[in-house]
Tab-separated table of C-alpha atoms in Angstrom:
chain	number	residue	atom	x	y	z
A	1	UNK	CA	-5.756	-1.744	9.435
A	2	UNK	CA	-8.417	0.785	8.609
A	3	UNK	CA	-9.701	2.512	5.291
A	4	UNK	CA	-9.019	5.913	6.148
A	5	UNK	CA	-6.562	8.446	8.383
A	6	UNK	CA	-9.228	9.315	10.725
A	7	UNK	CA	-9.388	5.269	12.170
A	8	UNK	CA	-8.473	5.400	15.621
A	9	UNK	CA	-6.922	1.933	14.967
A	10	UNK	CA	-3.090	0.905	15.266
A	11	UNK	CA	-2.092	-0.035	11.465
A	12	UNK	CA	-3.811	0.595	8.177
A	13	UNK	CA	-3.783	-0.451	4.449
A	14	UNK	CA	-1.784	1.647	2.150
A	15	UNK	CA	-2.121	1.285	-2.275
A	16	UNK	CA	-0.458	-1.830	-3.197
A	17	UNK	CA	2.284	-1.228	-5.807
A	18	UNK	CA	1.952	-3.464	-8.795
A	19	UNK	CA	3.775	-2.150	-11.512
A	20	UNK	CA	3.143	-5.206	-14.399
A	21	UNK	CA	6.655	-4.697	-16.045
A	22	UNK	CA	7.239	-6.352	-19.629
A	23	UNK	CA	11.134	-5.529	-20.340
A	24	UNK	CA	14.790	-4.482	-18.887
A	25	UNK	CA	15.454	-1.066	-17.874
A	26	UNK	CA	10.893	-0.136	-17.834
A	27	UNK	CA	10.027	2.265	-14.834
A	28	UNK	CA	6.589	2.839	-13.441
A	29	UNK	CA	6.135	6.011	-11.316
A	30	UNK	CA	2.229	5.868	-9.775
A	31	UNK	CA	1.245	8.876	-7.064
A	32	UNK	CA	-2.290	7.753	-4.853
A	33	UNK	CA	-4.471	9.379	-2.391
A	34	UNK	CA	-7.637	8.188	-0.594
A	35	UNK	CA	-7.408	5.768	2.181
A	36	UNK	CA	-4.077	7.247	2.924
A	37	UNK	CA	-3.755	11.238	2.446
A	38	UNK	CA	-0.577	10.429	-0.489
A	39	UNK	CA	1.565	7.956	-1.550
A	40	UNK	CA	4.211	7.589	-4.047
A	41	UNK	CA	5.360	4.212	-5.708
A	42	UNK	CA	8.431	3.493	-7.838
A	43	UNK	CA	9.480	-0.328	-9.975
A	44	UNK	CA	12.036	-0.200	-11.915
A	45	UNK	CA	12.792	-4.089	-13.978
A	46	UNK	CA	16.672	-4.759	-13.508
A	47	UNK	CA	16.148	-7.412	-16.536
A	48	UNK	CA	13.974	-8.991	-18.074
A	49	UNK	CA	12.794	-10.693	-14.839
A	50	UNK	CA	14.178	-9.367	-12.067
A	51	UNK	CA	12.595	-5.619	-10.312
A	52	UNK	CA	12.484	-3.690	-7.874
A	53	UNK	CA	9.737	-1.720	-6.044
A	54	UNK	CA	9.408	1.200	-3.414
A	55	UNK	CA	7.123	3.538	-1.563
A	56	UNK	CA	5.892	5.764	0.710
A	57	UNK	CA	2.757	6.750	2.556
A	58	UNK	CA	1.615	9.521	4.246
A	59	UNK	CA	-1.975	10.234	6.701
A	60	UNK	CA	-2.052	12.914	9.147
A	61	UNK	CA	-5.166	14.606	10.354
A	62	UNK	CA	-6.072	16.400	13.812
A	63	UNK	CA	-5.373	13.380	15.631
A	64	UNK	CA	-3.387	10.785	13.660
A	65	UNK	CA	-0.300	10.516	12.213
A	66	UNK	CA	1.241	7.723	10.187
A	67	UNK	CA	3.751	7.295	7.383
A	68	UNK	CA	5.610	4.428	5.534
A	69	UNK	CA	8.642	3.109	3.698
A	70	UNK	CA	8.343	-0.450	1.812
A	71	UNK	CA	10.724	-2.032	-0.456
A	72	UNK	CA	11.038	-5.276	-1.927
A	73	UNK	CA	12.596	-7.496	-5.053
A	74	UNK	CA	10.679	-10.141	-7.337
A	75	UNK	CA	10.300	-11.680	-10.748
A	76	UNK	CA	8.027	-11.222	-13.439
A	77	UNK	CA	6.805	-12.560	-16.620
A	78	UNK	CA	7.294	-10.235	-19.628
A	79	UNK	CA	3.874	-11.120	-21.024
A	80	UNK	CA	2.131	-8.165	-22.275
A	81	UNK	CA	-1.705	-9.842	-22.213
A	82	UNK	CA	-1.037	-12.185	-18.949
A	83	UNK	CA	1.771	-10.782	-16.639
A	84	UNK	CA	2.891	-12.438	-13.479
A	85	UNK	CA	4.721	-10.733	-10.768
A	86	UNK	CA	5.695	-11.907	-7.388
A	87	UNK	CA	7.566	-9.633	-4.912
A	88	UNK	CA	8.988	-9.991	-0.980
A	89	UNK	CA	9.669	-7.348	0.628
A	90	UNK	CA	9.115	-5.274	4.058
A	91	UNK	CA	7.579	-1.575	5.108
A	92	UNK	CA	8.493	0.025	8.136
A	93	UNK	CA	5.886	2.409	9.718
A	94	UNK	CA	4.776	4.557	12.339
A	95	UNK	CA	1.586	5.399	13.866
A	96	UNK	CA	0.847	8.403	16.447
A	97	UNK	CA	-2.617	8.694	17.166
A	98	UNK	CA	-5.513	10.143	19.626
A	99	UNK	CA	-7.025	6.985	21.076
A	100	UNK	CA	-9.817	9.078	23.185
A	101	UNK	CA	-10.334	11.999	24.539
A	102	UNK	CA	-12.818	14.174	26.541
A	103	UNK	CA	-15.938	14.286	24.470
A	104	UNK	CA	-16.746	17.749	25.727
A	105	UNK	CA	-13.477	19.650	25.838
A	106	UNK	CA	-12.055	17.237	22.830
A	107	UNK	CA	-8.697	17.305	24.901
A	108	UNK	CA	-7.350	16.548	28.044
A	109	UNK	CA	-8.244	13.511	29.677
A	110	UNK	CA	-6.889	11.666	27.257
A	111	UNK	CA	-4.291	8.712	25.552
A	112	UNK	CA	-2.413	8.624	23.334
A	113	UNK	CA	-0.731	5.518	21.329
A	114	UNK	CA	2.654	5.384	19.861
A	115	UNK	CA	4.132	2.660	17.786
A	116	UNK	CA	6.436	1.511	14.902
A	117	UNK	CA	5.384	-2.065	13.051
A	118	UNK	CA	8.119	-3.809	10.666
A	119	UNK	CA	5.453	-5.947	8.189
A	120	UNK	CA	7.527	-8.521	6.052
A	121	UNK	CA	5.221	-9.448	3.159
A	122	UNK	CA	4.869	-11.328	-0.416
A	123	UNK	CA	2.681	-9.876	-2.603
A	124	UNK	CA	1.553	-12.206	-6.140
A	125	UNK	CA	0.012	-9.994	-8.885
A	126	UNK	CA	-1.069	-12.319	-11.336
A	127	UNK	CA	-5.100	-11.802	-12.669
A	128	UNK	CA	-5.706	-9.377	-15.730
A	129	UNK	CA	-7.967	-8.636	-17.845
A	130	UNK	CA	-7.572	-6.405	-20.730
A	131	UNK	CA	-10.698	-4.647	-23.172
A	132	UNK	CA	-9.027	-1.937	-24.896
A	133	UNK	CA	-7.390	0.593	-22.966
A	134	UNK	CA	-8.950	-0.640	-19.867
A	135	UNK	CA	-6.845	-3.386	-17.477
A	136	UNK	CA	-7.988	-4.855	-14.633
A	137	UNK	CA	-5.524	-6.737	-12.229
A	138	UNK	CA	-6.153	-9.030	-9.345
A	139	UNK	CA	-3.225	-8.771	-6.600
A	140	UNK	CA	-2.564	-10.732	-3.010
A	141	UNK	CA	-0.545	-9.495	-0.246
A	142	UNK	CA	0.426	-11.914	2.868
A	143	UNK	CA	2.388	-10.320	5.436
A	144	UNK	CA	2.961	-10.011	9.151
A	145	UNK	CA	2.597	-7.022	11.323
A	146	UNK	CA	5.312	-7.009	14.236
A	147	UNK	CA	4.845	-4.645	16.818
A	148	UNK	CA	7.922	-2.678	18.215
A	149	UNK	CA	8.772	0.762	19.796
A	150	UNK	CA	5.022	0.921	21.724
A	151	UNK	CA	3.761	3.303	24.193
A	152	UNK	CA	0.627	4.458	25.524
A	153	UNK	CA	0.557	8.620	27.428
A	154	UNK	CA	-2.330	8.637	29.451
A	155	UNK	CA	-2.972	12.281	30.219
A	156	UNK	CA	-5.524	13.134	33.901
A	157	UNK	CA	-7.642	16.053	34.074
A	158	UNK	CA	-4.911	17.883	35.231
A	159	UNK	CA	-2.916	17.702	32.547
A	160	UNK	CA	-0.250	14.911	34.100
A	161	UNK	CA	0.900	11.767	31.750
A	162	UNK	CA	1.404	8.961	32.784
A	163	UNK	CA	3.178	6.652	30.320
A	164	UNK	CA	3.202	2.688	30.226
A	165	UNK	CA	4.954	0.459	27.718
A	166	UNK	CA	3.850	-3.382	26.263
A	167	UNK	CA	4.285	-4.099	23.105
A	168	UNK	CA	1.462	-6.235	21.298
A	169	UNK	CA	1.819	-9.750	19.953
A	170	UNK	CA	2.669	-10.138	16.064
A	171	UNK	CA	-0.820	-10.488	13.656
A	172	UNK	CA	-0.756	-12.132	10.099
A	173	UNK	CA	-2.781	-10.324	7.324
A	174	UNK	CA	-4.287	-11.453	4.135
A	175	UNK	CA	-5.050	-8.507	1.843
A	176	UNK	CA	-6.596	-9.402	-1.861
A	177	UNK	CA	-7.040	-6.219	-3.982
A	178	UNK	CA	-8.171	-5.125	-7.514
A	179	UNK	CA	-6.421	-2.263	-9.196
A	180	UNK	CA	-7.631	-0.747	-12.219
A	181	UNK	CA	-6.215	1.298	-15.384
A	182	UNK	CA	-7.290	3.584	-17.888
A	183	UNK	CA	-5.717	5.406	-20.663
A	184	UNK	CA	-2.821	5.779	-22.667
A	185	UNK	CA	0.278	3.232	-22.952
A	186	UNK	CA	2.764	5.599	-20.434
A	187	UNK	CA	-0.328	7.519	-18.963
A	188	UNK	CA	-3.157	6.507	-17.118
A	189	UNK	CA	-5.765	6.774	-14.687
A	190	UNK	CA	-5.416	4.091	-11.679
A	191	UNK	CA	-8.147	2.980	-9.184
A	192	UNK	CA	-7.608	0.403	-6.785
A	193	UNK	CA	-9.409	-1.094	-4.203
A	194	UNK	CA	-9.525	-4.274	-1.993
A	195	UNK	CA	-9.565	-5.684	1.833
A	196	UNK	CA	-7.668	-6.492	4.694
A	197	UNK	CA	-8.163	-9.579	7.082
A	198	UNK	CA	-5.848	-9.367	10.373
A	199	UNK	CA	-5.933	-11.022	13.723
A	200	UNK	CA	-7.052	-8.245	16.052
A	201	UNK	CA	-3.881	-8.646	18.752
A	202	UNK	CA	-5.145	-5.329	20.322
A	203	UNK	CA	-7.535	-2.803	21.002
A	204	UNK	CA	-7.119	-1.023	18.465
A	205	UNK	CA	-7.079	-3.760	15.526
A	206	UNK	CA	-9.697	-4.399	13.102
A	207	UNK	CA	-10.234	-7.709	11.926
A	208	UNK	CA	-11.738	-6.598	8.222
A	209	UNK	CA	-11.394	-3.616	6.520
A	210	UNK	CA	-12.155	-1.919	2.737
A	211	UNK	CA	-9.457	0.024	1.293
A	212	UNK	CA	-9.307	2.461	-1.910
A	213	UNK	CA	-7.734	4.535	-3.231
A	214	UNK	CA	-6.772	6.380	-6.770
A	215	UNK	CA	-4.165	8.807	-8.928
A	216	UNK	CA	-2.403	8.595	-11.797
A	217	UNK	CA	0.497	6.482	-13.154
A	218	UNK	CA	3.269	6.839	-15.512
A	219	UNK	CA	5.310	4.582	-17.541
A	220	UNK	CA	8.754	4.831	-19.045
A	221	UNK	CA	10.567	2.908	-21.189
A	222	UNK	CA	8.328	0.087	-21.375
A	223	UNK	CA	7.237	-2.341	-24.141
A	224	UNK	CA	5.059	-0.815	-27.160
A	225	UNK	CA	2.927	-2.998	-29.471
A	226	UNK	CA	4.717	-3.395	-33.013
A	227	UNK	CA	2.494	-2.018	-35.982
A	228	UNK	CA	1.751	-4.913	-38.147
A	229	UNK	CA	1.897	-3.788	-41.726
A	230	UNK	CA	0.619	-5.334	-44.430
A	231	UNK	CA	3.250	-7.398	-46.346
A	232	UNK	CA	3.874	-6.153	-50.079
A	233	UNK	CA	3.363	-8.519	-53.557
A	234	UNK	CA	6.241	-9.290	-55.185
């Protein structure tokens, strides 16, 4: 995994989606750029402890290209001042990408990797701290990162490929993140940021990397505080 599109690596982080739902029927829409060019992230609570979530990322630059799909089910706590989620899931993704090529002509020789990862993953969002209309939220994503669908074009001076086939072994990742709020109850600013430990199976692996990202988030239908008014004499 790598903070950014322009990693010449196989896999990277994309914004972890944790939606902190209180009650049945509550949506929470967030869109994110940064370490990945966009992504878009859905929840919507079934009841009033079971959700789902969704998304998809997107990074393409002059010599990358990766996207991703992730879904996954979980409980959580309606608890306004100390929510608890926990979700499993999977994402599916693809990675095209420019592993090297000739410094001076920025082309041909070169090789290029191609490859499609299915990452099962649980992800426990659980830490928050609230001062106003500031929340901060500590999450944890475990997953695996299985290899499948892997090729490597190897093009000669001359313009020839020559294309060879091994799929890497599978790597576990551990991936704690922070993810920030500001604003109004169904609007607000979101920041998040956090790091990725992975076995490095391959060349193109990175055993540690920062991640960040930020957008905006929206909330429908969710819980609102109750106005406490003062209770009249009799």
């Amino acid at each position: 995994m790598s903070s950014n599109a322009d990693g010449q690596v196989m896999q990277y982080t994309v914004a972890q989606n944790v939606p902190l739902l209180t009650q049945k029927n509550e949506i929470r829409l967030s869109a994110t750029t940064g370490s990945e060019t966009y992504g878009f992230q859905g929840a919507y609570a079934l009841t009033n402890a079971l959700a789902l979530i969704g998304g998809y990322s997107n990074g393409v630059n002059d010599v990358s290209i990766r996207n991703s799909w992730e879904f996954a089910i979980g409980y959580f706590e309606s608890n306004e001042n100390s929510p608890f989620e926990i979700y499993c899931g999977a994402e599916r993704y693809y990675r095209n990408f420019t592993a090297w090529s000739d410094p001076l002509v920025h082309s041909i020789p070169s090789e290029i990797i191609r490859t499609h990862c299915t990452i099962p993953f649980v992800q426990l969002d659980a830490i928050t701290y609230n001062a106003r209309s500031q929340r901060f939220t500590g999450s944890f994503k475990i997953g695996y990162v299985i290899y499948d669908h892997f090729s490597s074009t190897e093009f000669s001076a001359n313009g020839a490929p020559n294309t060879s086939q091994a799929i890497p072994n599978s790597a576990p990742f551990f991936e704690p993140c922070i993810t920030y709020r500001l604003g109004l109850h169904k609007v607000s600013f979101q920041a998040q940021m956090g790091l990725t430990f992975q076995t490095t199976m391959t060349n193109f692996d990175a055993p540690l990397n920062f991640f960040m990202n930020f957008g905006l988030s929206l909330k429908l239908f969710g819980h609102i505080r109750p106005k406490i008014t003062p209770a009249k004499n009799s």
